[in-house]
Coordinates of C-alpha atoms in Angstrom, one line a residue:
X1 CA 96.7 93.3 57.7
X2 CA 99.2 95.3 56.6
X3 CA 102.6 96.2 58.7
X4 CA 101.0 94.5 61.4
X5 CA 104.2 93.1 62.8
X6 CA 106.2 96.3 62.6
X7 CA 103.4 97.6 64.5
X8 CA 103.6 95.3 67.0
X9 CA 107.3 95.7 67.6
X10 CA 106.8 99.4 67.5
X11 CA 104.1 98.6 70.8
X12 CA 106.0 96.2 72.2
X13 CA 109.1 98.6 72.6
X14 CA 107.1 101.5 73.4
X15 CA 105.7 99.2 76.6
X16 CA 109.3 98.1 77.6
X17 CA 110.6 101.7 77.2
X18 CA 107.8 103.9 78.8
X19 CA 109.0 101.0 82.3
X20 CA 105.2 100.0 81.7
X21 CA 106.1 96.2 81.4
X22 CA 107.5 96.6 85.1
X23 CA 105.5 99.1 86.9
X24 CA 102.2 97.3 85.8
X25 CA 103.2 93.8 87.1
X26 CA 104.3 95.8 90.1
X27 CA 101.2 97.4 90.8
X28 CA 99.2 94.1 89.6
X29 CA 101.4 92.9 92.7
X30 CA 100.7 94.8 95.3
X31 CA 96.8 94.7 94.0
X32 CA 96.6 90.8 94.8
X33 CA 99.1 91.0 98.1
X34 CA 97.1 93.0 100.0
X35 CA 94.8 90.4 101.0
X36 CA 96.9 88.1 102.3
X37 CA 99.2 90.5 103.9
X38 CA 95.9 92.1 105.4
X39 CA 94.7 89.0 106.6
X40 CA 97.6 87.9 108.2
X41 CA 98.3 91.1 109.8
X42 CA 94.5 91.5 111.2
X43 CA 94.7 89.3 114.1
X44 CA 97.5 91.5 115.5
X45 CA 96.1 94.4 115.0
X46 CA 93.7 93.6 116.8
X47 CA 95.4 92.7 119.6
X48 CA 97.2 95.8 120.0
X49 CA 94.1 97.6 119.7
X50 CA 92.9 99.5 123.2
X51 CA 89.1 98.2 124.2
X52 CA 87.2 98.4 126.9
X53 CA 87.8 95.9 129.3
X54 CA 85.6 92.7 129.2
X55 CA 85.2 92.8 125.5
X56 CA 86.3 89.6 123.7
X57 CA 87.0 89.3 120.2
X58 CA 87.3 86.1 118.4
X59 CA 88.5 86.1 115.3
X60 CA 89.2 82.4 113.5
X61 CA 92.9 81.9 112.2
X62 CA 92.4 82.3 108.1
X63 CA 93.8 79.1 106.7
X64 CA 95.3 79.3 102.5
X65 CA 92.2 78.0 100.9
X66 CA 90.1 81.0 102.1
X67 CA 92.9 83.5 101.5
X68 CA 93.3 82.2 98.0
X69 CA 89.8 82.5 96.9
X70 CA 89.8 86.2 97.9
X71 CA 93.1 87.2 95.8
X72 CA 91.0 88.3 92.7
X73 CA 88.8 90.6 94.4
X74 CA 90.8 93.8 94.2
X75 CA 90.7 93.5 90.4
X76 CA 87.5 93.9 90.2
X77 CA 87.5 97.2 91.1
X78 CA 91.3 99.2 91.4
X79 CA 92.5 96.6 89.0
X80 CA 89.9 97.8 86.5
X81 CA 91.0 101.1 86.9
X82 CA 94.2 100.5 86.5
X83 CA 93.9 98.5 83.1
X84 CA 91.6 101.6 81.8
X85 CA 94.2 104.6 83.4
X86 CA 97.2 102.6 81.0
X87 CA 94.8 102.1 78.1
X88 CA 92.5 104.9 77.5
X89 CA 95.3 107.3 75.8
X90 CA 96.9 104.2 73.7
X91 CA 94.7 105.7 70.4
X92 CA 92.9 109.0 71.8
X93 CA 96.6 110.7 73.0
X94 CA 97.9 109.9 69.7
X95 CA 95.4 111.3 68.0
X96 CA 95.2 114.5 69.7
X97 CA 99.3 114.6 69.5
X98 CA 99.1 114.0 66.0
X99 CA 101.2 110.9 66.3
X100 CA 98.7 108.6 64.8
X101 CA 98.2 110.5 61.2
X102 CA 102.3 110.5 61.3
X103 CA 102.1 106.6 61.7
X104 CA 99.8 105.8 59.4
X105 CA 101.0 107.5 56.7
X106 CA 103.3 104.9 56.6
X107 CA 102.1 101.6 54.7
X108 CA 99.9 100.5 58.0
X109 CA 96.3 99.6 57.8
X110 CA 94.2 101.3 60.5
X111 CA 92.9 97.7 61.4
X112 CA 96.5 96.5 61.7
X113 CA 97.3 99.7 64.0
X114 CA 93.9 98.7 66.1
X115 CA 95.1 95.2 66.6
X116 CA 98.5 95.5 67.1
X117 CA 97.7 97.4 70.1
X118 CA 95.6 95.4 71.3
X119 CA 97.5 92.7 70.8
X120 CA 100.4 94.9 73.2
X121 CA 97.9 95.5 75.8
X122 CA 96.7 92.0 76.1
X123 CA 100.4 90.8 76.3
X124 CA 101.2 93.7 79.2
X125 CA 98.4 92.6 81.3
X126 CA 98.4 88.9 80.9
X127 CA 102.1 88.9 82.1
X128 CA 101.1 91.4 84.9
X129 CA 98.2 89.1 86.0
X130 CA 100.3 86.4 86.3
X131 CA 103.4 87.7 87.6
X132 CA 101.1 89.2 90.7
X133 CA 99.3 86.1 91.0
X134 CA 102.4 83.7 91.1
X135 CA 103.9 86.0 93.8
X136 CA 100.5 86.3 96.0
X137 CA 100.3 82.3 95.8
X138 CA 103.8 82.2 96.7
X139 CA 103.6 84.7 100.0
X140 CA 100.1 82.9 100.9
X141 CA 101.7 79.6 100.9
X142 CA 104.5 80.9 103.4
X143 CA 102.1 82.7 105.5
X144 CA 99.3 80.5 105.9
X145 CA 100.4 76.6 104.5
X146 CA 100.3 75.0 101.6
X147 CA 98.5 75.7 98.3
X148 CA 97.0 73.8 95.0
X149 CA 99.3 75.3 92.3
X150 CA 97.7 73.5 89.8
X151 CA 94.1 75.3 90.7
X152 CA 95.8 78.4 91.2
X153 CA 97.5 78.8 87.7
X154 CA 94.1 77.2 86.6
X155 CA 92.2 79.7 88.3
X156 CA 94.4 82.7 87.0
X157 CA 94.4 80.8 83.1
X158 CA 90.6 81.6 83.5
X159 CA 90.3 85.4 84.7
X160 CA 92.6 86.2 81.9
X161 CA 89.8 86.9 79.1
X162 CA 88.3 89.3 82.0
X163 CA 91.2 91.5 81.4
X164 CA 91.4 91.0 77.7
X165 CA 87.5 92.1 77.6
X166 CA 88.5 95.3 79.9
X167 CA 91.5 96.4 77.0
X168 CA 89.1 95.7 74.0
X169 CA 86.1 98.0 75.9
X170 CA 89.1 100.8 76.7
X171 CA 90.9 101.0 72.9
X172 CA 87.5 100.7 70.9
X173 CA 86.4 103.8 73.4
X174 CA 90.2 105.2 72.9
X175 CA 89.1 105.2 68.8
X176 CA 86.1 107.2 69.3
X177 CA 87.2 109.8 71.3
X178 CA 89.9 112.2 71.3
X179 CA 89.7 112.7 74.9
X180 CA 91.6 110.4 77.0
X181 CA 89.4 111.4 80.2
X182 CA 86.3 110.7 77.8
X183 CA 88.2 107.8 76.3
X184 CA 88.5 106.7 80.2
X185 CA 85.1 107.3 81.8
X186 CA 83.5 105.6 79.0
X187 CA 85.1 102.6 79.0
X188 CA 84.5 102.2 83.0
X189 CA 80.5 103.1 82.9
X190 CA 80.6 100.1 79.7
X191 CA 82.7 97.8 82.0
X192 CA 80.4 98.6 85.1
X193 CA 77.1 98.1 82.9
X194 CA 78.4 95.1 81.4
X195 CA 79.3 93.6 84.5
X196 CA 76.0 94.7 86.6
X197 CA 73.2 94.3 84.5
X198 CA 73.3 90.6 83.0
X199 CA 72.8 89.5 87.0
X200 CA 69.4 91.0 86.5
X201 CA 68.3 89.9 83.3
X202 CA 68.8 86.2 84.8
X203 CA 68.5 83.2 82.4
X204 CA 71.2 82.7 79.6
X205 CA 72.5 86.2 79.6
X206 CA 73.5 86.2 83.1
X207 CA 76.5 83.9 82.4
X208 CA 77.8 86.7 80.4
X209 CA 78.9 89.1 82.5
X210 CA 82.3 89.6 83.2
X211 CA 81.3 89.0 87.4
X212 CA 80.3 85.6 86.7
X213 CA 83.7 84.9 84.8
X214 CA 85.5 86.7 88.2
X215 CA 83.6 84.0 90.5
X216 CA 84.2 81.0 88.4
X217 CA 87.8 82.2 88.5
X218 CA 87.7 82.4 92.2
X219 CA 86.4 79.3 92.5
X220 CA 89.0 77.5 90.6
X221 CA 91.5 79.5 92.7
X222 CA 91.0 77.2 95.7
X223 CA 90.4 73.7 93.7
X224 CA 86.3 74.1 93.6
X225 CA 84.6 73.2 90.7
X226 CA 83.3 76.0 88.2
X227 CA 79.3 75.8 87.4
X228 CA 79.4 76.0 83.7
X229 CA 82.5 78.2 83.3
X230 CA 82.8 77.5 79.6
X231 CA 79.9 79.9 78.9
X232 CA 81.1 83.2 81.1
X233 CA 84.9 82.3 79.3
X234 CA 82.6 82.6 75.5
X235 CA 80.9 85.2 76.5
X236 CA 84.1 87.3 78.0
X237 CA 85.7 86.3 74.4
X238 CA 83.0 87.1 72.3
X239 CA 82.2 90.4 74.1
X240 CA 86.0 91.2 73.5
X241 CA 85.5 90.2 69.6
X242 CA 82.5 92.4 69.5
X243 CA 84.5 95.7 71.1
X244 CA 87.3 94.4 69.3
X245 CA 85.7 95.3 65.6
X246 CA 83.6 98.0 67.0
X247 CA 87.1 99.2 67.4
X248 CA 88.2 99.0 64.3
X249 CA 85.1 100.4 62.2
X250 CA 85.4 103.1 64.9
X251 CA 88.5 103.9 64.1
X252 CA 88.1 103.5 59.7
X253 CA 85.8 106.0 59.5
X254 CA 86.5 108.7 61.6
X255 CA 89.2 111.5 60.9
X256 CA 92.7 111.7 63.1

């Protein structure tokens, strides 16, 4: 592909620049600390709360293991939007700038401008996943005892292609609109369908969606075995592929 790796560096800057390779991991962060921290906090709280006298509340002290398998759930939902929000304008705001005709006047291939961003992306949010996971492992294990690191960098290895799907769906919706918003809204209702509507189709298909990948992940967080986690893992990949070169032909044969 051609001037692929100027590309690249040209992405690669522009994250380190725009503060995006730091105020990603930092949100990331605060994503996965909230359950711990809110966990932690809740028996407190509780306390301090006025009731009416007589009423007993038991709640069971939360040991690591179950805050552990509950660190990926806020990606599911605000992480997702936060991966769309920082991807959606990485093709549609240049177009409607006029940045990307600019570019690729220069000797670039529109696939090699296609990949190289998406190649970036994939690099910001894999470093952002595991930043915030290393330091949510790292807080649990001082708040509520010790943790499997092994399963916990295993379990965070393995949500990785959720992420990668998610940047895949937002740039190949980035290259077909010149709206960001539409760009945006797209990409979520794709996302949402894609992770919804396998669980009802049932049999080999269900494995597919990106939910199953999310639980497997979970699982692995606390040291449980995955039930057939290689297929959601394909499936995440291959989905990816798929928006991946939808992406591209997207992008080929419409005008900037």
């Amino acid at each position: 592909m051609t001037g692929f790796g100027p590309m690249l560096k040209k992405e690669l800057s522009e994250l380190y620049y725009s503060m995006r390779i730091v105020y990603v991991p930092i949100v990331f962060t605060l994503l996965a600390l909230m359950q711990p921290v809110t966990m932690s906090l809740l028996p407190k709280l509780l306390e301090s709360t006025d009731l009416p006298p007589g009423t007993v509340i038991s709640v069971t002290e939360p040991q690591a293991i179950d805050v552990m398998g509950t660190l990926l759930q806020q990606f599911g939902t605000l992480g997702t939007m936060v991966v769309i929000l920082i991807t959606m304008g990485a093709i549609a705001g240049e177009r409607a700038s006029g940045v990307a005709p600019m570019v690729l006047s220069k000797p670039l291939s529109r696939a090699a401008y296609f990949t190289a961003k998406g190649a970036a992306y994939a690099v910001l949010v894999t470093i952002s996943l595991v930043v915030a996971m290393l330091i949510s492992t790292y807080y649990t294990e001082r708040l509520f005892g010790a943790v499997d690191w092994g399963a916990a960098l295993l379990g965070t290895l393995a949500y990785i292609p959720v992420l990668w799907l998610l940047v895949s769906i937002t740039l190949c919706t980035s290259a077909l609109f010149r709206s960001q918003i539409a760009a945006g809204g797209v990409a979520f209702v794709v996302y949402l369908l894609l992770s919804v509507v396998p669980s009802f189709l049932g049999g080999f298909v269900r494995w597919l969606s990106p939910n199953k990948l999310a639980e497997a992940s979970s699982a692995l967080l606390i040291g449980t075995e995955a039930d057939r986690i290689g297929l959601p893992i394909a499936g995440a990949l291959a989905l990816g592929a798929f928006f991946y070169l939808m992406g591209i032909l997207a992008l080929q044969t419409r005008e900037l």
